Amino acid sequence: MKPSIASDLEYILLRMIRRFLVPYSFLVRFGHLLPFWRANQNQADPRVITELYATHLRTLGREIAGSQIIELGIGTTNSSCYALAAAGAAIVWGVEPFVDFDALLDEKLCERTAQLCGTTAADLKSRVRRVQSLADVPPRGAQLALSHSVLEHVSDPPALFRELLPLIAPGGGALHLVDYRDHFFKLPYHFLRFKATTWNRWLNPGDLPRWRLYDHIESLERGGWSARVVEQGVEENAKGDVASRLSPDFRRDDERLWIARAALWAEPAS
């Protein structure tokens, strides 16, 4: 679909509404009702996320079962951590420094996950630790670090990767599932058309720096990791004429600009 004047106006209007009028707390509860908004999978069925993790980890010769795991950016509940515990994780540290905990919703999702997975809520909770900082995780305490649709929101990726590095046990690694699309609208590359000054002043909801795949690969390497892409996808039909109207902030000649989704595996560099 090619961007048009009408789609430009629609995009700008809805983005400004999202930035200035719609709080995150509203989106947590009612985002699934909004057009073009992708609701947080954690609050729908976190087992979907766990299965994605498991599928990629199996191709890498890794397993959730028996592992001590850090999961980054778990949101308002521990639901994805409970799903990891249900899949056999020994301990899951769920790291969430920004979003307030919703105890009532968490209890509901924990009970649902336990029922669906044939275990008890008490068993799942016994293996989950919700923490606000990576400083609460013991050094070399985790075999795996996982994230789902988190890295695209991190304001300083190299700092995160440097902080995470000493927490990974020898032989361990990190799997990051990253969504590089615009998270709000039907035009997944539309936000690449705006200069940084315009984006940050008027359109950025506050947590979407518009990183591309090349940014994260380079940030991982600067943070002391050796990284590779294990899966990636492009939305060819959505490019339209965005390519001819890109902001100069982006690398026009780097094909990684157009990666819409990617799975990144990283290990501490030797």
PDB file of C-alpha atoms in Angstrom:
ATOM      1  CA  MET A   1       0.000   0.000   0.000  1.00  0.00           C
ATOM      2  CA  LYS A   2       1.410   3.368  -1.027  1.00  0.00           C
ATOM      3  CA  PRO A   3       1.229   6.217   1.463  1.00  0.00           C
ATOM      4  CA  SER A   4      -1.165   8.922   0.291  1.00  0.00           C
ATOM      5  CA  ILE A   5      -2.093  12.348   1.580  1.00  0.00           C
ATOM      6  CA  ALA A   6      -5.125  10.790   3.253  1.00  0.00           C
ATOM      7  CA  SER A   7      -3.065   8.087   4.928  1.00  0.00           C
ATOM      8  CA  ASP A   8      -0.524  10.719   6.011  1.00  0.00           C
ATOM      9  CA  LEU A   9      -3.246  12.744   7.692  1.00  0.00           C
ATOM     10  CA  GLU A  10      -4.770   9.663   9.292  1.00  0.00           C
ATOM     11  CA  TYR A  11      -1.401   8.522  10.572  1.00  0.00           C
ATOM     12  CA  ILE A  12      -0.370  11.893  11.997  1.00  0.00           C
ATOM     13  CA  LEU A  13      -3.745  12.464  13.655  1.00  0.00           C
ATOM     14  CA  LEU A  14      -3.882   9.042  15.283  1.00  0.00           C
ATOM     15  CA  ARG A  15      -0.250   9.177  16.328  1.00  0.00           C
ATOM     16  CA  MET A  16      -0.772  12.528  18.037  1.00  0.00           C
ATOM     17  CA  ILE A  17      -3.862  11.202  19.797  1.00  0.00           C
ATOM     18  CA  ARG A  18      -1.838   8.237  21.009  1.00  0.00           C
ATOM     19  CA  ARG A  19       1.031  10.462  22.187  1.00  0.00           C
ATOM     20  CA  PHE A  20      -0.937  13.173  23.966  1.00  0.00           C
ATOM     21  CA  LEU A  21      -4.308  11.681  24.944  1.00  0.00           C
ATOM     22  CA  VAL A  22      -4.079   7.901  25.439  1.00  0.00           C
ATOM     23  CA  PRO A  23      -2.218   6.672  28.558  1.00  0.00           C
ATOM     24  CA  TYR A  24      -0.527   3.275  28.661  1.00  0.00           C
ATOM     25  CA  SER A  25      -2.889   2.110  31.421  1.00  0.00           C
ATOM     26  CA  PHE A  26      -5.811   2.574  29.024  1.00  0.00           C
ATOM     27  CA  LEU A  27      -4.076   0.518  26.332  1.00  0.00           C
ATOM     28  CA  VAL A  28      -3.406  -2.348  28.743  1.00  0.00           C
ATOM     29  CA  ARG A  29      -7.115  -2.766  29.406  1.00  0.00           C
ATOM     30  CA  PHE A  30      -8.750  -1.590  26.187  1.00  0.00           C
ATOM     31  CA  GLY A  31      -6.061  -1.695  23.496  1.00  0.00           C
ATOM     32  CA  HIS A  32      -7.580  -4.817  21.952  1.00  0.00           C
ATOM     33  CA  LEU A  33     -10.617  -2.714  20.995  1.00  0.00           C
ATOM     34  CA  LEU A  34      -8.649  -0.067  19.084  1.00  0.00           C
ATOM     35  CA  PRO A  35      -8.190  -0.262  15.303  1.00  0.00           C
ATOM     36  CA  PHE A  36      -4.653  -1.078  14.122  1.00  0.00           C
ATOM     37  CA  TRP A  37      -3.343  -1.408  17.672  1.00  0.00           C
ATOM     38  CA  ARG A  38      -1.483  -4.643  18.409  1.00  0.00           C
ATOM     39  CA  ALA A  39      -2.460  -5.669  21.929  1.00  0.00           C
ATOM     40  CA  ASN A  40       0.187  -7.129  24.225  1.00  0.00           C
ATOM     41  CA  GLN A  41       0.326 -10.891  23.714  1.00  0.00           C
ATOM     42  CA  ASN A  42       1.308 -11.312  27.377  1.00  0.00           C
ATOM     43  CA  GLN A  43      -2.221 -10.393  28.390  1.00  0.00           C
ATOM     44  CA  ALA A  44      -3.898 -12.606  25.792  1.00  0.00           C
ATOM     45  CA  ASP A  45      -2.177 -16.000  25.729  1.00  0.00           C
ATOM     46  CA  PRO A  46       1.460 -15.925  26.921  1.00  0.00           C
ATOM     47  CA  ARG A  47       1.905 -19.557  25.857  1.00  0.00           C
ATOM     48  CA  VAL A  48       2.173 -18.255  22.279  1.00  0.00           C
ATOM     49  CA  ILE A  49       5.295 -16.307  23.273  1.00  0.00           C
ATOM     50  CA  THR A  50       6.753 -19.292  25.106  1.00  0.00           C
ATOM     51  CA  GLU A  51       6.234 -21.519  22.079  1.00  0.00           C
ATOM     52  CA  LEU A  52       8.023 -18.974  19.894  1.00  0.00           C
ATOM     53  CA  TYR A  53      10.932 -18.985  22.312  1.00  0.00           C
ATOM     54  CA  ALA A  54      10.942 -22.783  22.442  1.00  0.00           C
ATOM     55  CA  THR A  55      10.852 -23.179  18.661  1.00  0.00           C
ATOM     56  CA  HIS A  56      13.877 -20.953  18.132  1.00  0.00           C
ATOM     57  CA  LEU A  57      15.773 -22.390  21.074  1.00  0.00           C
ATOM     58  CA  ARG A  58      15.333 -25.929  19.785  1.00  0.00           C
ATOM     59  CA  THR A  59      16.971 -24.963  16.498  1.00  0.00           C
ATOM     60  CA  LEU A  60      19.885 -23.637  18.568  1.00  0.00           C
ATOM     61  CA  GLY A  61      20.156 -26.790  20.652  1.00  0.00           C
ATOM     62  CA  ARG A  62      18.756 -25.076  23.749  1.00  0.00           C
ATOM     63  CA  GLU A  63      15.802 -25.843  26.009  1.00  0.00           C
ATOM     64  CA  ILE A  64      13.541 -23.899  28.341  1.00  0.00           C
ATOM     65  CA  ALA A  65      13.111 -26.906  30.620  1.00  0.00           C
ATOM     66  CA  GLY A  66      15.592 -26.858  33.486  1.00  0.00           C
ATOM     67  CA  SER A  67      16.996 -23.445  32.586  1.00  0.00           C
ATOM     68  CA  GLN A  68      17.349 -20.399  34.795  1.00  0.00           C
ATOM     69  CA  ILE A  69      15.987 -17.572  32.682  1.00  0.00           C
ATOM     70  CA  ILE A  70      15.890 -13.783  32.610  1.00  0.00           C
ATOM     71  CA  GLU A  71      12.919 -12.388  30.703  1.00  0.00           C
ATOM     72  CA  LEU A  72      13.125  -8.703  29.880  1.00  0.00           C
ATOM     73  CA  GLY A  73      10.233  -6.256  29.755  1.00  0.00           C
ATOM     74  CA  ILE A  74       7.434  -8.484  31.011  1.00  0.00           C
ATOM     75  CA  GLY A  75       4.849  -5.709  31.349  1.00  0.00           C
ATOM     76  CA  THR A  76       2.072  -5.255  33.845  1.00  0.00           C
ATOM     77  CA  THR A  77       1.852  -8.942  34.856  1.00  0.00           C
ATOM     78  CA  ASN A  78       4.154 -11.958  35.174  1.00  0.00           C
ATOM     79  CA  SER A  79       2.081 -13.950  32.697  1.00  0.00           C
ATOM     80  CA  SER A  80       4.845 -14.826  30.237  1.00  0.00           C
ATOM     81  CA  CYS A  81       7.084 -15.873  33.130  1.00  0.00           C
ATOM     82  CA  TYR A  82       4.361 -18.228  34.365  1.00  0.00           C
ATOM     83  CA  ALA A  83       4.175 -19.742  30.890  1.00  0.00           C
ATOM     84  CA  LEU A  84       7.955 -20.292  30.938  1.00  0.00           C
ATOM     85  CA  ALA A  85       7.668 -21.925  34.362  1.00  0.00           C
ATOM     86  CA  ALA A  86       4.886 -24.137  33.017  1.00  0.00           C
ATOM     87  CA  ALA A  87       7.254 -25.154  30.210  1.00  0.00           C
ATOM     88  CA  GLY A  88       9.767 -26.350  32.800  1.00  0.00           C
ATOM     89  CA  ALA A  89      11.998 -23.371  33.545  1.00  0.00           C
ATOM     90  CA  ALA A  90      13.747 -23.763  36.907  1.00  0.00           C
ATOM     91  CA  ILE A  91      13.657 -20.057  37.794  1.00  0.00           C
ATOM     92  CA  VAL A  92      12.451 -17.042  35.807  1.00  0.00           C
ATOM     93  CA  TRP A  93      13.484 -13.512  36.720  1.00  0.00           C
ATOM     94  CA  GLY A  94      10.938 -11.217  35.099  1.00  0.00           C
ATOM     95  CA  VAL A  95      12.499  -7.778  34.719  1.00  0.00           C
ATOM     96  CA  GLU A  96      10.153  -4.798  34.480  1.00  0.00           C
ATOM     97  CA  PRO A  97      11.528  -1.386  35.506  1.00  0.00           C
ATOM     98  CA  PHE A  98       8.834   0.844  34.022  1.00  0.00           C
ATOM     99  CA  VAL A  99       5.330  -0.643  34.193  1.00  0.00           C
ATOM    100  CA  ASP A 100       3.321  -0.944  37.411  1.00  0.00           C
ATOM    101  CA  PHE A 101       2.291  -4.405  38.548  1.00  0.00           C
ATOM    102  CA  ASP A 102      -1.406  -5.316  38.275  1.00  0.00           C
ATOM    103  CA  ALA A 103      -1.898  -7.910  41.007  1.00  0.00           C
ATOM    104  CA  LEU A 104      -5.527  -8.726  40.176  1.00  0.00           C
ATOM    105  CA  LEU A 105      -4.882  -9.298  36.491  1.00  0.00           C
ATOM    106  CA  ASP A 106      -1.727 -11.231  37.334  1.00  0.00           C
ATOM    107  CA  GLU A 107      -3.647 -13.605  39.595  1.00  0.00           C
ATOM    108  CA  LYS A 108      -6.219 -14.216  36.889  1.00  0.00           C
ATOM    109  CA  LEU A 109      -3.614 -14.955  34.232  1.00  0.00           C
ATOM    110  CA  CYS A 110      -1.587 -17.176  36.556  1.00  0.00           C
ATOM    111  CA  GLU A 111      -4.643 -19.270  37.398  1.00  0.00           C
ATOM    112  CA  ARG A 112      -5.557 -19.536  33.717  1.00  0.00           C
ATOM    113  CA  THR A 113      -2.047 -20.620  32.709  1.00  0.00           C
ATOM    114  CA  ALA A 114      -1.899 -23.172  35.507  1.00  0.00           C
ATOM    115  CA  GLN A 115      -5.259 -24.647  34.502  1.00  0.00           C
ATOM    116  CA  LEU A 116      -4.338 -24.836  30.818  1.00  0.00           C
ATOM    117  CA  CYS A 117      -0.946 -26.398  31.559  1.00  0.00           C
ATOM    118  CA  GLY A 118      -2.132 -28.919  34.141  1.00  0.00           C
ATOM    119  CA  THR A 119      -0.322 -27.519  37.159  1.00  0.00           C
ATOM    120  CA  THR A 120      -1.034 -25.179  40.075  1.00  0.00           C
ATOM    121  CA  ALA A 121      -0.701 -21.440  40.432  1.00  0.00           C
ATOM    122  CA  ALA A 122       1.410 -21.990  43.556  1.00  0.00           C
ATOM    123  CA  ASP A 123       3.893 -24.098  41.582  1.00  0.00           C
ATOM    124  CA  LEU A 124       4.247 -21.444  38.880  1.00  0.00           C
ATOM    125  CA  LYS A 125       4.628 -18.610  41.359  1.00  0.00           C
ATOM    126  CA  SER A 126       7.324 -20.496  43.290  1.00  0.00           C
ATOM    127  CA  ARG A 127       9.622 -20.296  40.253  1.00  0.00           C
ATOM    128  CA  VAL A 128       8.978 -16.689  39.203  1.00  0.00           C
ATOM    129  CA  ARG A 129      10.751 -13.615  40.592  1.00  0.00           C
ATOM    130  CA  ARG A 130       9.503 -10.231  39.449  1.00  0.00           C
ATOM    131  CA  VAL A 131      12.290  -7.629  39.744  1.00  0.00           C
ATOM    132  CA  GLN A 132      12.672  -4.006  38.733  1.00  0.00           C
ATOM    133  CA  SER A 133      16.347  -4.137  37.845  1.00  0.00           C
ATOM    134  CA  LEU A 134      18.917  -6.516  36.421  1.00  0.00           C
ATOM    135  CA  ALA A 135      20.924  -5.735  39.552  1.00  0.00           C
ATOM    136  CA  ASP A 136      18.512  -8.082  41.374  1.00  0.00           C
ATOM    137  CA  VAL A 137      19.715 -11.063  39.305  1.00  0.00           C
ATOM    138  CA  PRO A 138      22.831 -12.882  40.631  1.00  0.00           C
ATOM    139  CA  PRO A 139      26.004 -12.790  38.508  1.00  0.00           C
ATOM    140  CA  ARG A 140      26.218 -15.753  36.117  1.00  0.00           C
ATOM    141  CA  GLY A 141      22.787 -16.708  37.421  1.00  0.00           C
ATOM    142  CA  ALA A 142      20.998 -17.375  34.130  1.00  0.00           C
ATOM    143  CA  GLN A 143      21.571 -19.725  31.237  1.00  0.00           C
ATOM    144  CA  LEU A 144      19.179 -17.779  29.022  1.00  0.00           C
ATOM    145  CA  ALA A 145      17.976 -14.209  28.592  1.00  0.00           C
ATOM    146  CA  LEU A 146      14.777 -13.798  26.557  1.00  0.00           C
ATOM    147  CA  SER A 147      12.741 -10.902  25.234  1.00  0.00           C
ATOM    148  CA  HIS A 148       9.684 -10.577  23.035  1.00  0.00           C
ATOM    149  CA  SER A 149       8.857  -7.245  21.383  1.00  0.00           C
ATOM    150  CA  VAL A 150      11.054  -5.401  23.881  1.00  0.00           C
ATOM    151  CA  LEU A 151      14.307  -4.334  22.196  1.00  0.00           C
ATOM    152  CA  GLU A 152      12.503  -1.981  19.839  1.00  0.00           C
ATOM    153  CA  HIS A 153      11.421   0.033  22.903  1.00  0.00           C
ATOM    154  CA  VAL A 154      14.776   0.236  24.715  1.00  0.00           C
ATOM    155  CA  SER A 155      16.242   3.745  24.616  1.00  0.00           C
ATOM    156  CA  ASP A 156      19.890   2.682  25.159  1.00  0.00           C
ATOM    157  CA  PRO A 157      20.452  -0.844  23.792  1.00  0.00           C
ATOM    158  CA  PRO A 158      24.277  -0.936  24.292  1.00  0.00           C
ATOM    159  CA  ALA A 159      23.841  -0.090  27.982  1.00  0.00           C
ATOM    160  CA  LEU A 160      21.264  -2.858  28.389  1.00  0.00           C
ATOM    161  CA  PHE A 161      23.487  -5.407  26.679  1.00  0.00           C
ATOM    162  CA  ARG A 162      26.499  -4.452  28.799  1.00  0.00           C
ATOM    163  CA  GLU A 163      24.422  -4.770  31.978  1.00  0.00           C
ATOM    164  CA  LEU A 164      23.034  -8.139  30.912  1.00  0.00           C
ATOM    165  CA  LEU A 165      26.368  -9.678  29.921  1.00  0.00           C
ATOM    166  CA  PRO A 166      27.763 -10.554  33.403  1.00  0.00           C
ATOM    167  CA  LEU A 167      24.486 -12.248  34.372  1.00  0.00           C
ATOM    168  CA  ILE A 168      24.822 -14.994  31.769  1.00  0.00           C
ATOM    169  CA  ALA A 169      26.431 -18.242  32.887  1.00  0.00           C
ATOM    170  CA  PRO A 170      29.235 -19.768  30.796  1.00  0.00           C
ATOM    171  CA  GLY A 171      27.777 -21.391  27.704  1.00  0.00           C
ATOM    172  CA  GLY A 172      24.593 -19.353  27.939  1.00  0.00           C
ATOM    173  CA  GLY A 173      23.076 -16.826  25.565  1.00  0.00           C
ATOM    174  CA  ALA A 174      20.218 -14.490  24.750  1.00  0.00           C
ATOM    175  CA  LEU A 175      17.294 -14.781  22.335  1.00  0.00           C
ATOM    176  CA  HIS A 176      15.553 -11.557  21.346  1.00  0.00           C
ATOM    177  CA  LEU A 177      12.390 -11.565  19.239  1.00  0.00           C
ATOM    178  CA  VAL A 178      12.083  -8.057  17.825  1.00  0.00           C
ATOM    179  CA  ASP A 179       9.196  -6.380  16.008  1.00  0.00           C
ATOM    180  CA  TYR A 180      10.582  -3.560  13.866  1.00  0.00           C
ATOM    181  CA  ARG A 181       7.197  -2.476  12.531  1.00  0.00           C
ATOM    182  CA  ASP A 182       5.240   0.508  13.689  1.00  0.00           C
ATOM    183  CA  HIS A 183       3.192  -1.028  16.494  1.00  0.00           C
ATOM    184  CA  PHE A 184       0.069   1.026  15.958  1.00  0.00           C
ATOM    185  CA  PHE A 185      -1.013   1.134  12.341  1.00  0.00           C
ATOM    186  CA  LYS A 186      -1.618  -0.751   9.135  1.00  0.00           C
ATOM    187  CA  LEU A 187       1.401   0.985   7.526  1.00  0.00           C
ATOM    188  CA  PRO A 188       4.326  -0.786   9.222  1.00  0.00           C
ATOM    189  CA  TYR A 189       7.081   1.319   7.622  1.00  0.00           C
ATOM    190  CA  HIS A 190       5.298   4.649   7.664  1.00  0.00           C
ATOM    191  CA  PHE A 191       7.249   5.985  10.640  1.00  0.00           C
ATOM    192  CA  LEU A 192      10.487   5.791   8.658  1.00  0.00           C
ATOM    193  CA  ARG A 193       9.411   8.828   6.672  1.00  0.00           C
ATOM    194  CA  PHE A 194       9.696  11.353   9.507  1.00  0.00           C
ATOM    195  CA  LYS A 195      12.842  13.135  10.627  1.00  0.00           C
ATOM    196  CA  ALA A 196      13.913  12.555  14.205  1.00  0.00           C
ATOM    197  CA  THR A 197      12.961  16.070  15.279  1.00  0.00           C
ATOM    198  CA  THR A 198       9.386  15.673  14.031  1.00  0.00           C
ATOM    199  CA  TRP A 199       9.038  12.125  15.286  1.00  0.00           C
ATOM    200  CA  ASN A 200      10.268  12.865  18.801  1.00  0.00           C
ATOM    201  CA  ARG A 201       8.407  16.157  19.192  1.00  0.00           C
ATOM    202  CA  TRP A 202       4.993  15.133  17.879  1.00  0.00           C
ATOM    203  CA  LEU A 203       4.575  11.456  17.014  1.00  0.00           C
ATOM    204  CA  ASN A 204       6.690   9.178  19.181  1.00  0.00           C
ATOM    205  CA  PRO A 205       4.450   7.602  21.845  1.00  0.00           C
ATOM    206  CA  GLY A 206       7.458   7.807  24.141  1.00  0.00           C
ATOM    207  CA  ASP A 207       8.928   4.348  23.781  1.00  0.00           C
ATOM    208  CA  LEU A 208       9.547   3.789  20.068  1.00  0.00           C
ATOM    209  CA  PRO A 209      13.051   4.945  19.030  1.00  0.00           C
ATOM    210  CA  ARG A 210      12.601   3.359  15.554  1.00  0.00           C
ATOM    211  CA  TRP A 211      15.675   1.133  15.812  1.00  0.00           C
ATOM    212  CA  ARG A 212      16.437  -1.042  12.810  1.00  0.00           C
ATOM    213  CA  LEU A 213      18.062  -4.451  12.723  1.00  0.00           C
ATOM    214  CA  TYR A 214      21.487  -2.989  11.980  1.00  0.00           C
ATOM    215  CA  ASP A 215      21.247  -0.831  15.114  1.00  0.00           C
ATOM    216  CA  HIS A 216      20.704  -3.845  17.352  1.00  0.00           C
ATOM    217  CA  ILE A 217      23.414  -5.962  15.749  1.00  0.00           C
ATOM    218  CA  GLU A 218      25.929  -3.166  16.236  1.00  0.00           C
ATOM    219  CA  SER A 219      24.705  -2.457  19.780  1.00  0.00           C
ATOM    220  CA  LEU A 220      25.085  -6.102  20.756  1.00  0.00           C
ATOM    221  CA  GLU A 221      28.637  -6.142  19.441  1.00  0.00           C
ATOM    222  CA  ARG A 222      29.480  -2.935  21.326  1.00  0.00           C
ATOM    223  CA  GLY A 223      27.983  -4.500  24.450  1.00  0.00           C
ATOM    224  CA  GLY A 224      30.323  -7.485  24.306  1.00  0.00           C
ATOM    225  CA  TRP A 225      28.147 -10.005  22.473  1.00  0.00           C
ATOM    226  CA  SER A 226      28.516 -12.045  19.318  1.00  0.00           C
ATOM    227  CA  ALA A 227      25.179 -11.847  17.498  1.00  0.00           C
ATOM    228  CA  ARG A 228      23.493 -13.502  14.562  1.00  0.00           C
ATOM    229  CA  VAL A 229      20.060 -13.420  12.975  1.00  0.00           C
ATOM    230  CA  VAL A 230      18.300 -16.778  13.126  1.00  0.00           C
ATOM    231  CA  GLU A 231      15.091 -15.641  11.434  1.00  0.00           C
ATOM    232  CA  GLN A 232      13.896 -12.494   9.729  1.00  0.00           C
ATOM    233  CA  GLY A 233      10.985 -11.270   7.655  1.00  0.00           C
ATOM    234  CA  VAL A 234      10.140  -8.347   5.372  1.00  0.00           C
ATOM    235  CA  GLU A 235       6.694  -6.989   4.496  1.00  0.00           C
ATOM    236  CA  GLU A 236       7.306  -6.390   0.809  1.00  0.00           C
ATOM    237  CA  ASN A 237       3.755  -5.262   0.053  1.00  0.00           C
ATOM    238  CA  ALA A 238       3.937  -2.547   2.684  1.00  0.00           C
ATOM    239  CA  LYS A 239       6.960  -0.717   1.324  1.00  0.00           C
ATOM    240  CA  GLY A 240       4.977   1.219  -1.277  1.00  0.00           C
ATOM    241  CA  ASP A 241       6.800   4.413  -2.124  1.00  0.00           C
ATOM    242  CA  VAL A 242       8.192   4.788   1.415  1.00  0.00           C
ATOM    243  CA  ALA A 243      11.592   3.880  -0.007  1.00  0.00           C
ATOM    244  CA  SER A 244      11.644   7.070  -2.049  1.00  0.00           C
ATOM    245  CA  ARG A 245      10.551   9.223   0.893  1.00  0.00           C
ATOM    246  CA  LEU A 246      12.749   7.939   3.707  1.00  0.00           C
ATOM    247  CA  SER A 247      14.024  10.224   6.412  1.00  0.00           C
ATOM    248  CA  PRO A 248      17.786  10.834   6.112  1.00  0.00           C
ATOM    249  CA  ASP A 249      18.064   9.399   9.641  1.00  0.00           C
ATOM    250  CA  PHE A 250      18.010   5.895   8.141  1.00  0.00           C
ATOM    251  CA  ARG A 251      20.475   3.983   5.985  1.00  0.00           C
ATOM    252  CA  ARG A 252      18.825   3.972   2.600  1.00  0.00           C
ATOM    253  CA  ASP A 253      21.312   1.511   1.102  1.00  0.00           C
ATOM    254  CA  ASP A 254      21.182  -1.037   3.907  1.00  0.00           C
ATOM    255  CA  GLU A 255      18.611  -3.753   3.136  1.00  0.00           C
ATOM    256  CA  ARG A 256      18.323  -4.518   6.844  1.00  0.00           C
ATOM    257  CA  LEU A 257      16.327  -1.297   7.069  1.00  0.00           C
ATOM    258  CA  TRP A 258      13.277  -3.207   5.801  1.00  0.00           C
ATOM    259  CA  ILE A 259      13.393  -6.117   8.226  1.00  0.00           C
ATOM    260  CA  ALA A 260       9.993  -6.145   9.922  1.00  0.00           C
ATOM    261  CA  ARG A 261      10.560  -9.012  12.378  1.00  0.00           C
ATOM    262  CA  ALA A 262      13.705 -10.774  13.498  1.00  0.00           C
ATOM    263  CA  ALA A 263      14.946 -13.368  15.959  1.00  0.00           C
ATOM    264  CA  LEU A 264      18.428 -12.533  17.245  1.00  0.00           C
ATOM    265  CA  TRP A 265      20.647 -15.001  19.063  1.00  0.00           C
ATOM    266  CA  ALA A 266      23.597 -13.595  20.993  1.00  0.00           C
ATOM    267  CA  GLU A 267      26.383 -15.166  23.035  1.00  0.00           C
ATOM    268  CA  PRO A 268      29.083 -13.479  25.111  1.00  0.00           C
ATOM    269  CA  ALA A 269      31.958 -12.699  22.764  1.00  0.00           C
ATOM    270  CA  SER A 270      35.111 -14.679  23.480  1.00  0.00           C
TER     271      SER A 270
END
